[in-house]
Tab-separated table of C-alpha atoms in Angstrom:
chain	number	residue	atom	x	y	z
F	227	UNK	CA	4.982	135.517	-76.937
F	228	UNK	CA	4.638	131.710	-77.703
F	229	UNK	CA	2.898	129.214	-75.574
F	230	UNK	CA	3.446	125.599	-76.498
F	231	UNK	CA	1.933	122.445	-74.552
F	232	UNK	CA	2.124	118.648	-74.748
F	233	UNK	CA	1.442	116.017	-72.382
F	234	UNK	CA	4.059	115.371	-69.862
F	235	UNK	CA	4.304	111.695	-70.005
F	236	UNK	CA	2.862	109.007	-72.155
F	237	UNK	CA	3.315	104.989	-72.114
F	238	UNK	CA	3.000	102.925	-74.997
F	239	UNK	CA	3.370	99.345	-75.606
F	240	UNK	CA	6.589	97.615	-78.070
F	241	UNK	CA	4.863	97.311	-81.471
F	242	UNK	CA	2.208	99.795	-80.862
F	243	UNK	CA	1.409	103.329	-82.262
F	244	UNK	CA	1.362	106.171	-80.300
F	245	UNK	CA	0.302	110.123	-81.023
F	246	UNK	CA	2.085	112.700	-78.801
F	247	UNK	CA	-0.218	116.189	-79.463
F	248	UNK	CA	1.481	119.312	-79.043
F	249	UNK	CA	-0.506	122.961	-79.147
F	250	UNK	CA	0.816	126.481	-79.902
F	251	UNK	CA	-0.025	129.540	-79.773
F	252	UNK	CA	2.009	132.212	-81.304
F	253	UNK	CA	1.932	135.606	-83.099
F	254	UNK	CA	3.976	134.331	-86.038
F	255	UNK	CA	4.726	131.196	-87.202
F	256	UNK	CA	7.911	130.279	-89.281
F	257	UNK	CA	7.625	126.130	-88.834
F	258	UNK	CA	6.786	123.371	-85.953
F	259	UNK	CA	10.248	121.081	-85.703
F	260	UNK	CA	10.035	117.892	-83.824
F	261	UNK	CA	13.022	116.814	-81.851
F	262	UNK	CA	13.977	113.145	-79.674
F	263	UNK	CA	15.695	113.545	-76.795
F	264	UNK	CA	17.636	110.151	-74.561
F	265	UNK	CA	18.384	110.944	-71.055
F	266	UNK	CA	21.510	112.212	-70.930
F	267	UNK	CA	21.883	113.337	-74.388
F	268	UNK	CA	21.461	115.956	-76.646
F	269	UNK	CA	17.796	116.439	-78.538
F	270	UNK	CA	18.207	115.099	-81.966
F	271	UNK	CA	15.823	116.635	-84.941
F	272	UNK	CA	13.095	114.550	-86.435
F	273	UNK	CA	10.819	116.620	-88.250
F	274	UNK	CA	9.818	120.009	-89.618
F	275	UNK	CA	6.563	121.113	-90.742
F	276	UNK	CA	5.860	124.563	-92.470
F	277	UNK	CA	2.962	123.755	-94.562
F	278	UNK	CA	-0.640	122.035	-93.909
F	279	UNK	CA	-0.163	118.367	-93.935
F	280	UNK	CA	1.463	114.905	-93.270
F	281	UNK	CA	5.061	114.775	-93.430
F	282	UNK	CA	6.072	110.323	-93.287
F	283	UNK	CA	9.480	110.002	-92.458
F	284	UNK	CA	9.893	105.788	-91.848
F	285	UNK	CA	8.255	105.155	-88.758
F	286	UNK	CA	7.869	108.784	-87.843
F	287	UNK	CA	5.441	111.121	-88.824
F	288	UNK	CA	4.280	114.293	-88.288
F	289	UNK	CA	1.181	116.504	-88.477
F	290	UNK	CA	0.566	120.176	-88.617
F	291	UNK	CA	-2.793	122.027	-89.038
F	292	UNK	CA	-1.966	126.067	-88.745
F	293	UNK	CA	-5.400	127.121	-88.854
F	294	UNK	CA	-5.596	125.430	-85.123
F	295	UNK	CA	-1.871	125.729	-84.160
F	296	UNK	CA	-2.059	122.006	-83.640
F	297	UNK	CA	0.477	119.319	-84.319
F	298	UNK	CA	1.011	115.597	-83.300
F	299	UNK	CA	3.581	113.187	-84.034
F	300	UNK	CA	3.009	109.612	-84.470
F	301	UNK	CA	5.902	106.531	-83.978
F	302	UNK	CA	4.534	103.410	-85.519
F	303	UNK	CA	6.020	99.928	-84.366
F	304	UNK	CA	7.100	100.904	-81.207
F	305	UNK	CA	10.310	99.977	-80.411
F	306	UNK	CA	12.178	99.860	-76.841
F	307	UNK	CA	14.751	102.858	-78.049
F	308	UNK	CA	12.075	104.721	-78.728
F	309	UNK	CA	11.537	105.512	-75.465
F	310	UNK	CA	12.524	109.210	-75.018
F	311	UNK	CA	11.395	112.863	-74.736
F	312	UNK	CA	9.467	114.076	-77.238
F	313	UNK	CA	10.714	118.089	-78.033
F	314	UNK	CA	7.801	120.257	-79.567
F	315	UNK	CA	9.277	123.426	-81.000
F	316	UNK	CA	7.683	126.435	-82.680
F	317	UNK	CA	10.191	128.886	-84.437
F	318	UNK	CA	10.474	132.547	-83.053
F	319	UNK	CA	10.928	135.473	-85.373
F	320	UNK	CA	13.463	136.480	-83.422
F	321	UNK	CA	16.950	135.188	-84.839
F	322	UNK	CA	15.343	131.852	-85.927
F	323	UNK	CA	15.285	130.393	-82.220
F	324	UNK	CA	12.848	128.074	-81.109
F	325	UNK	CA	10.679	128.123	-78.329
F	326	UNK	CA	10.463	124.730	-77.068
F	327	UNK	CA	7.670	122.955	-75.162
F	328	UNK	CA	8.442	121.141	-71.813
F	329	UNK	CA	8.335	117.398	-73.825
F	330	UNK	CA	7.036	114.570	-73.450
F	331	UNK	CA	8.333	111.781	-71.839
F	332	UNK	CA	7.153	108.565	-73.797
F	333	UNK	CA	8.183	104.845	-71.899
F	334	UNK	CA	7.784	102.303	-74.479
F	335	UNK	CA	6.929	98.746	-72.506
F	336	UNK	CA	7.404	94.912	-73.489
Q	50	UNK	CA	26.661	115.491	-87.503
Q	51	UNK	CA	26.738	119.357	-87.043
Q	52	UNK	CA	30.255	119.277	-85.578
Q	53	UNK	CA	29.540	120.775	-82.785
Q	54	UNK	CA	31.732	120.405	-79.689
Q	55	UNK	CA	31.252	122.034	-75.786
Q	56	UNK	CA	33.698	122.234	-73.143
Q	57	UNK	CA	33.578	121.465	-70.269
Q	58	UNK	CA	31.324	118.629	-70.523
Q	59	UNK	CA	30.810	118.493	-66.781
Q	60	UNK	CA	31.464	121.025	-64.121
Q	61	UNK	CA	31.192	121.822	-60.707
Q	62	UNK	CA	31.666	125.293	-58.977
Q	63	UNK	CA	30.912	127.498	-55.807
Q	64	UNK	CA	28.234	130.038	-55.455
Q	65	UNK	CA	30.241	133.419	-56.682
Q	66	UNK	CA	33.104	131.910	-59.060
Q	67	UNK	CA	32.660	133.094	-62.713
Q	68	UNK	CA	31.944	129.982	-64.932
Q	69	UNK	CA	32.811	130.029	-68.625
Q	70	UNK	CA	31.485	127.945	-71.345
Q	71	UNK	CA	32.457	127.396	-74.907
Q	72	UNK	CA	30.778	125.896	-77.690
Q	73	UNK	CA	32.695	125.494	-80.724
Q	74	UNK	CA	31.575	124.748	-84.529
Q	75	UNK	CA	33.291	123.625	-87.654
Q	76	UNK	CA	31.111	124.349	-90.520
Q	77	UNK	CA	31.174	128.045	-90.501
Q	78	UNK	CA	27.682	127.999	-89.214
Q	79	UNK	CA	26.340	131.922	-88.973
Q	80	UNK	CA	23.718	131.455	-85.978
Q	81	UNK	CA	24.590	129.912	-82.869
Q	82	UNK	CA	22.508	129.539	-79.531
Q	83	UNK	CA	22.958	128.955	-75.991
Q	84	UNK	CA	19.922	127.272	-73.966
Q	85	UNK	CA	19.539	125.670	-70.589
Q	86	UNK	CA	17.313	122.857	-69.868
Q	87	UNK	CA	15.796	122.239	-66.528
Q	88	UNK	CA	13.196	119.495	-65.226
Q	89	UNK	CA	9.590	121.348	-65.564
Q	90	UNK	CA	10.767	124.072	-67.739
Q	91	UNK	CA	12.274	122.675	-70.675
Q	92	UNK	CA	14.610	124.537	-73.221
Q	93	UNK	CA	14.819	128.064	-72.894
Q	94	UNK	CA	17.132	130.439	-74.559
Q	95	UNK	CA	19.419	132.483	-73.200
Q	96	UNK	CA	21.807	134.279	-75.751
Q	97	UNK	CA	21.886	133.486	-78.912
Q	98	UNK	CA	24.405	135.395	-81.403
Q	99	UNK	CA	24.072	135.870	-85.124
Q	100	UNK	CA	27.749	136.610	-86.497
Q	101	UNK	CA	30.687	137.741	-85.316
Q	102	UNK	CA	30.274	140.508	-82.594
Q	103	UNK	CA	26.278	140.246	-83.025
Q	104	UNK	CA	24.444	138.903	-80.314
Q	105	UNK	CA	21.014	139.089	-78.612
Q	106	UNK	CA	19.629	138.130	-75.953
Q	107	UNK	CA	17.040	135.420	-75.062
Q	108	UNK	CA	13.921	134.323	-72.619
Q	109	UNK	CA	16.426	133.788	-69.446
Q	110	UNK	CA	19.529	136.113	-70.170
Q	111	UNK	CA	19.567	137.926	-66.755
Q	112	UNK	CA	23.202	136.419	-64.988
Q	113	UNK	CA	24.475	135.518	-68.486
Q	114	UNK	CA	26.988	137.372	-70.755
Q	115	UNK	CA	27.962	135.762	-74.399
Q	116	UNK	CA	30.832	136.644	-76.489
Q	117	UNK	CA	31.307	135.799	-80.439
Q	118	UNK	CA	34.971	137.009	-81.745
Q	119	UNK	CA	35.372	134.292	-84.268
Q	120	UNK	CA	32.750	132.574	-86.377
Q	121	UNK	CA	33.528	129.266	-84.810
Q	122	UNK	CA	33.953	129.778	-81.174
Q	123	UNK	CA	30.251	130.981	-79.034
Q	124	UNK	CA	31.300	131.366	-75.262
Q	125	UNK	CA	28.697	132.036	-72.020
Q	126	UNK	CA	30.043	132.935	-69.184
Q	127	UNK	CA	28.034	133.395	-65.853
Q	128	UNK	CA	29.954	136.191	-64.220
Q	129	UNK	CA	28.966	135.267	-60.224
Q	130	UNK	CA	27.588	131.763	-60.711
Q	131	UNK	CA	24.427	131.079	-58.036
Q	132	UNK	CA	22.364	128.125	-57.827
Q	133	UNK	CA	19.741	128.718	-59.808
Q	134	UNK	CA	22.614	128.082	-62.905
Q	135	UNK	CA	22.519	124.680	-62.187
Q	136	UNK	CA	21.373	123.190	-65.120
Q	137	UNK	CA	22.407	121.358	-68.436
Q	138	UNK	CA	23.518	124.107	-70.990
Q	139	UNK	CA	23.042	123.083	-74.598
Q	140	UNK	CA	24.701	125.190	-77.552
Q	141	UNK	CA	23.070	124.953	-81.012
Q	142	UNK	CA	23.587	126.192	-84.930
Q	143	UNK	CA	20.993	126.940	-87.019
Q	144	UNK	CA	21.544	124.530	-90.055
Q	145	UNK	CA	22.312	125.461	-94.004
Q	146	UNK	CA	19.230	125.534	-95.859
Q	147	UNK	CA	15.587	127.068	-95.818
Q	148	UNK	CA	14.489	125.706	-93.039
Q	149	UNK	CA	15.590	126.574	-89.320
Q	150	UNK	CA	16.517	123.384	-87.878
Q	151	UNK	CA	18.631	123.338	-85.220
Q	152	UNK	CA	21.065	120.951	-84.384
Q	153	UNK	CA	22.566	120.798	-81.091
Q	154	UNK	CA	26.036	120.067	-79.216
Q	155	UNK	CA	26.328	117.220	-76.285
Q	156	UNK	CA	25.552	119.888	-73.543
Q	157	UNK	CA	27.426	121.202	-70.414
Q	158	UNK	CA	26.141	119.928	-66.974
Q	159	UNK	CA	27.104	122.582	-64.809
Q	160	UNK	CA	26.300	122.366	-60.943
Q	161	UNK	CA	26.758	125.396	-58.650
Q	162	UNK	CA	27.512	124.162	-54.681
């Protein structure tokens, strides 16, 4: 099985930078994907990460170290829209699903 | 845009009706998923099919059936609806490419009275 945890709930000030961590555990690892979610809507895809590393992607980034099944993702320049859920995701063997953490709920503030 | 489309968006029903949903795809995408999203529990999968005819089942399948008899067309159907299947059913196709991204359709908010 796969256990994945972030924080539930971060807040963050406009123009700011903010990390949201997200841990996994897993018995094999295909790739850590990154995904927004607005209330209401669908979760949109941000990132992937398969390999050791920084992957910069405008204001977005995103971190993955496999040796300690750790990842974070960092928005820069905070804007109000950014405020969202934050959708960790590890990829199962099993028919390329993910397994999804709970997210995090980041409230960006003037 | 993945063109992905699911119908109903919205739906209400009573405890013991059977409930379809379908999620339908343009792109000839070969893997398609169903999840549900709930507050403390995020997405979890609960079918997810891999061609025509070939499906499998996920984390939370017990109460759901799936059916795949075209490429395009991924249907759920909750056979005696109860209230734990309220929730806000998202479909998704796994993209082109190496990678496994998933892209997802505008969800289903079903609510069981």
């Amino acid at each position: 099985g796969q256990n994945i945890d972030q924080p539930t709930e971060m807040t963050a000030t406009e123009g700011a930078i903010v990390q949201i961590n997200c841990t996994y555990q897993t018995s094999g690892f295909n790739g850590l994907f990154w995904y927004q979610q607005h209330a209401g809507e669908a979760p949109t895809f941000l990132s992937y990460n398969v390999l050791d590393g920084l992957e910069e992607k405008g204001r977005f980034s995103s971190f993955l170290s496999r040796s300690k099944g750790y990842s974070y993702l960092l928005l820069k320049e905070l804007q109000m829209k950014d405020s969202a859920s934050y959708l960790c995701a590890v990829n199962s063997n099993s028919g390329y699903a993910l397994n999804f953490g709970k997210g995090t709920s980041l409230l960006v503030t003037p | 845009d993945a063109g992905i489309t699911q119908s109903p968006r919205h739906k209400v029903t009573e405890t013991g009706t059977p409930v379809t949903l379908r999620c339908h795809q343009t792109e000839n995408h070969r893997y398609m998923y169903w999840y549900r999203q709930d507050p403390g529990h995020g997405l979890r999968l609960i079918h997810y099919s891999y061609g025509v005819k070939d499906t499998d089942k996920g984390e939370v399948s017990d109460g759901y059936s799936v059916s795949r008899s075209k490429t395009e067309d991924f249907l759920l159907t909750l056979e005696s609806a109860t209230s734990s299947q309220t929730s806000v059913y998202f479909c998704a196709i796994r993209g082109l490419g190496n990678t496994d991204t998933q892209y997802f359709g505008p969800g289903t908010r079903l609510t069981v009275l």
